[in-house]
Tab-separated table of C-alpha atoms in Angstrom:
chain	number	residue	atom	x	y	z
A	3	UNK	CA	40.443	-85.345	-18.952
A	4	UNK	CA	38.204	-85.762	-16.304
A	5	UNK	CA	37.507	-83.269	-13.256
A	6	UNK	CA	37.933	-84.582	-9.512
A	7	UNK	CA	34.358	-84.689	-9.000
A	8	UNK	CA	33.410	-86.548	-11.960
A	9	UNK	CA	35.959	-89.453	-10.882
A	10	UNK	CA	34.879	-89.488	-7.702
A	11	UNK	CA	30.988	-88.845	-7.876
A	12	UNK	CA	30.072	-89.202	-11.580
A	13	UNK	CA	26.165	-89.021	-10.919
A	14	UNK	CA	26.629	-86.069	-8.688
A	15	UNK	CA	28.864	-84.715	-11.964
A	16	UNK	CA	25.952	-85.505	-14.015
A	17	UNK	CA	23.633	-84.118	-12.099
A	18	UNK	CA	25.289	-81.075	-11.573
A	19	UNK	CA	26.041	-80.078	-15.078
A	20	UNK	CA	21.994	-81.260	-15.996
A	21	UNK	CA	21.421	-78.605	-13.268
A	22	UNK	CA	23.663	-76.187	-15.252
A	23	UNK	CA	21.792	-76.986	-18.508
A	24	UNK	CA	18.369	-76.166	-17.130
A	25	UNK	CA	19.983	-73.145	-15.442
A	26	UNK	CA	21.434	-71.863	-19.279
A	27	UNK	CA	17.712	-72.524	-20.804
A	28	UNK	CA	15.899	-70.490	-17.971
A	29	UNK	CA	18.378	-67.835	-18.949
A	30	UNK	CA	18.379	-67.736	-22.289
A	31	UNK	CA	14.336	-68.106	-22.027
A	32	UNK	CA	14.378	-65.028	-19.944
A	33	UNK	CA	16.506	-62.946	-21.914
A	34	UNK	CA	14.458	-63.866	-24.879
A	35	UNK	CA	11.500	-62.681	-23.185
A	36	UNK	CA	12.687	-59.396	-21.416
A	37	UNK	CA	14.226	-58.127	-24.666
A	38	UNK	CA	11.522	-59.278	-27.082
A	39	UNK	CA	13.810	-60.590	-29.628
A	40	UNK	CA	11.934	-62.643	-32.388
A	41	UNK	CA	12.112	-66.280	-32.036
A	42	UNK	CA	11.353	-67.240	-35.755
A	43	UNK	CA	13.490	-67.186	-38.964
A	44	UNK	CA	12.369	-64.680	-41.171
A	45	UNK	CA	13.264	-63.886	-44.676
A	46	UNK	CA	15.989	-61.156	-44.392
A	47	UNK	CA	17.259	-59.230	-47.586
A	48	UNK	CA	20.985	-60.093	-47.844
A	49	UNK	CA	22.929	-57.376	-49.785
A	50	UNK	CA	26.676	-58.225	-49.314
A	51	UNK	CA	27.119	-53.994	-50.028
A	52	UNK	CA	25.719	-53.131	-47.057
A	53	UNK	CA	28.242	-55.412	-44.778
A	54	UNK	CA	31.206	-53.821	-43.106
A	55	UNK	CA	32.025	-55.103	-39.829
A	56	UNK	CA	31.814	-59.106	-39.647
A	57	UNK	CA	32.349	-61.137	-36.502
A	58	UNK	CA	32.483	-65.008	-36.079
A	59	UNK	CA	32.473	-66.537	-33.015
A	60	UNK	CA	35.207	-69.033	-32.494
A	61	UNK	CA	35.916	-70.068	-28.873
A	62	UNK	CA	36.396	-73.541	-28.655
A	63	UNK	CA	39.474	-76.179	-29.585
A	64	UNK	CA	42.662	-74.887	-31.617
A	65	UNK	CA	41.395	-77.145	-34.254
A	66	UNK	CA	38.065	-75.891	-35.257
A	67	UNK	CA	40.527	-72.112	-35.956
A	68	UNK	CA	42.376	-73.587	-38.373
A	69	UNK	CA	39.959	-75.246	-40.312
A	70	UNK	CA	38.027	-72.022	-40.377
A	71	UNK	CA	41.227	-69.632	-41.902
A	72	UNK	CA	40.517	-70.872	-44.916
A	73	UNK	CA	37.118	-69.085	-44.870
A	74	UNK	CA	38.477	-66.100	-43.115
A	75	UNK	CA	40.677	-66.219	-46.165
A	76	UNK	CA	38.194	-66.362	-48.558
A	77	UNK	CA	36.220	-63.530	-47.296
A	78	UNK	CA	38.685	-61.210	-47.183
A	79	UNK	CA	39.957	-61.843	-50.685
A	80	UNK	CA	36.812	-61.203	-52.268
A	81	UNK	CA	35.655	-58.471	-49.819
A	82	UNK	CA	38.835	-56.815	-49.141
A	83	UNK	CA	36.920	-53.864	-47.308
A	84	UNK	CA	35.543	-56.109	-44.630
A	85	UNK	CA	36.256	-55.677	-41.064
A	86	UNK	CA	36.813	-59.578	-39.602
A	87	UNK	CA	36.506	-59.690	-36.169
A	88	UNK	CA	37.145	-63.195	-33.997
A	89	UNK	CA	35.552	-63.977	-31.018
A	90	UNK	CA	38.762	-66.486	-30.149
A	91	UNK	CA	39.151	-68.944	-26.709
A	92	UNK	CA	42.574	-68.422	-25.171
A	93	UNK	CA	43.966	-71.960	-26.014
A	94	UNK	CA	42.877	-70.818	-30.263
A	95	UNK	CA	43.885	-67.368	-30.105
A	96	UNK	CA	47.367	-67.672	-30.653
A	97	UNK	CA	46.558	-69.052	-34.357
A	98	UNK	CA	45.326	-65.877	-35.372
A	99	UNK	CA	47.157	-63.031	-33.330
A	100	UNK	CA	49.337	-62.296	-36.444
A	101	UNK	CA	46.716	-63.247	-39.183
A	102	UNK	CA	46.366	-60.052	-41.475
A	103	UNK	CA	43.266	-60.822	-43.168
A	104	UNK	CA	41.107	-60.173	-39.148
A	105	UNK	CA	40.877	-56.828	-37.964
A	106	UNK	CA	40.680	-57.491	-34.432
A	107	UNK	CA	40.421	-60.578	-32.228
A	108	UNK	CA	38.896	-60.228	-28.782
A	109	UNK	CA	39.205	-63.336	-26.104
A	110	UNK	CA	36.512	-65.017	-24.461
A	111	UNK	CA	37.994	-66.565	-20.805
A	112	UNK	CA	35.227	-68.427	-18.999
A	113	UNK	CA	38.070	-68.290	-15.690
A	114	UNK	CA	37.538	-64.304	-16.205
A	115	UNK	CA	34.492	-62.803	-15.721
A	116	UNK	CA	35.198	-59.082	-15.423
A	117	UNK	CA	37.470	-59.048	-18.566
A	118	UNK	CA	34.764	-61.257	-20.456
A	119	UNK	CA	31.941	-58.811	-19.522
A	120	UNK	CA	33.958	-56.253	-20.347
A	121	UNK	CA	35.151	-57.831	-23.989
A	122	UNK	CA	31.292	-58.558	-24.544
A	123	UNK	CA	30.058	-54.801	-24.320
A	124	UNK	CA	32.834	-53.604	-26.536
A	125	UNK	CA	31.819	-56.104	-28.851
A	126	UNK	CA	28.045	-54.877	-28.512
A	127	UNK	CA	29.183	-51.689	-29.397
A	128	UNK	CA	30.888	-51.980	-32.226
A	129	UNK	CA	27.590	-52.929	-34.013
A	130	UNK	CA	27.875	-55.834	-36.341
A	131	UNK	CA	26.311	-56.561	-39.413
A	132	UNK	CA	26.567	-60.233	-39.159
A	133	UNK	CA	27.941	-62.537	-36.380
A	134	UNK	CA	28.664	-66.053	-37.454
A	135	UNK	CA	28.044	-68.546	-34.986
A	136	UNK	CA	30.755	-71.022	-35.624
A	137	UNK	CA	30.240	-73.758	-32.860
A	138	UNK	CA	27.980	-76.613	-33.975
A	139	UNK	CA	25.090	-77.749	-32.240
A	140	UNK	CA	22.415	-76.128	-30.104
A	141	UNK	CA	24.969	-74.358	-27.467
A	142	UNK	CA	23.024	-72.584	-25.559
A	143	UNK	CA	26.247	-69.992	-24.319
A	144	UNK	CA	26.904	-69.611	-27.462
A	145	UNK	CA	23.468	-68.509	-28.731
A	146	UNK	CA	23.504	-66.173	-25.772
A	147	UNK	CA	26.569	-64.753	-26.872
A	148	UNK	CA	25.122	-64.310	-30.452
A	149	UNK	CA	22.399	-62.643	-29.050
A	150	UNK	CA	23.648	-60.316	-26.673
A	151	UNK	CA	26.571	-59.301	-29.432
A	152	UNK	CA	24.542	-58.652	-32.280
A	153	UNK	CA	20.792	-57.957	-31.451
A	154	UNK	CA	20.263	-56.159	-34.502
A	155	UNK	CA	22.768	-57.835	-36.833
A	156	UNK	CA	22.290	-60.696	-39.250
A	157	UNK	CA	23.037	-63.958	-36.986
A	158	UNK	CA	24.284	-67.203	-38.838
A	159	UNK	CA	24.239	-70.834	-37.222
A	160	UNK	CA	25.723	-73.942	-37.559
A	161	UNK	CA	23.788	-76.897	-37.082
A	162	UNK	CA	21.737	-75.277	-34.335
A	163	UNK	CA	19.292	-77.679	-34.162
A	164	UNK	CA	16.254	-76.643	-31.152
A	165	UNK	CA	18.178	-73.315	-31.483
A	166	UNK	CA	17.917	-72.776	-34.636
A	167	UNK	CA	14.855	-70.221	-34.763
A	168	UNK	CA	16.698	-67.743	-33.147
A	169	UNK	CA	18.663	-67.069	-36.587
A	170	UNK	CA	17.996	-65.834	-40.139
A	171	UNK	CA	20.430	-68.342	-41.518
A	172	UNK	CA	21.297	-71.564	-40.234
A	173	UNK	CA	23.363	-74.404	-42.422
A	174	UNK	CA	22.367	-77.971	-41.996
A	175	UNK	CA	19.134	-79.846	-40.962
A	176	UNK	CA	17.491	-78.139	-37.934
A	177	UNK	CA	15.933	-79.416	-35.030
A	178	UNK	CA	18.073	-82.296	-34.848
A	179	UNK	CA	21.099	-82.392	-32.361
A	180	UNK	CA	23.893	-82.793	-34.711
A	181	UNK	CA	27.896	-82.925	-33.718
A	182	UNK	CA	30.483	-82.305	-36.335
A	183	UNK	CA	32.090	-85.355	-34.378
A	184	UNK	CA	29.140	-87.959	-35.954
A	185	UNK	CA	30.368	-87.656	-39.431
């Protein structure tokens, strides 16, 4: 559905959200920088013993939740002790609220800041060893969000492409921008 301004103006639109792009990048390039966080894949150990707490992050469309239950399933049948936490949006939360396989779900609301910040340094806290970065494609919020969650936890990306160096594990090609929408 499109906004007011993009009916009305749809090169202002356009130029606006470009602005907003270029805005995310300068921010994610600072945060980068300030915190020193590595900006290359390395090889990273993987010993599923050592795993407790497990987050994805899973705050877009009502669809993309319930095609990933069946791996929320999964996990917590064969690693019953696992915490599964879900980073959920409020319109894909309500698939999971009663789901006993995740621990916890926490929602991310764009429309509210304070309660976001607020959800993000509880999240931060609760010190993850791997957040799963569910939404495909090089988004750069959602990077962020990996980032700022889990800066010492194992981070794992979907189709990332450009952002792809900024986890251990990533699944498809990167460096391409790929959409789960062009298969």
């Amino acid at each position: 559905m499109l906004s007011t301004l993009e009916k009305k103006s749809p090169r202002l639109a356009k130029t606006i959200k470009e602005a907003e792009i270029q805005f995310k990048w300068l921010v994610i390039w600072l945060f980068f920088f300030l915190s020193r966080i590595r900006t290359s894949r390395c090889v990273v150990p993987f010993d599923s013993g050592k795993i407790h707490r497990v987050l994805f992050l899973r705050q877009d469309k009502i669809g993309d939740m319930v095609v990933t239950l069946p791996t929320l399933h999964a996990l917590k049948a064969h690693h019953p002790l696992f915490e599964i936490d879900v980073l959920a949006s409020p319109g894909n939360a309500p698939v999971i609220r009663s789901d006993r396989s995740i621990s916890q779900t926490f929602l991310y609301d764009k429309k509210q800041i304070r309660r976001t910040i607020s959800t993000l340094r509880r999240l931060r806290s609760r010190n993850y060893d791997v957040v799963f970065d569910l939404l495909t494609g090089a988004s750069i919020t959602s990077s962020l969000l990996t980032m700022f969650i889990g800066p010492r936890s194992l981070k794992v990306g979907v189709l990332k492409g450009s952002l792809g160096r900024y986890y251990e594990f990533v699944t498809g090609p990167s460096g391409g921008e790929e959409s789960h929408l062009s298969t």
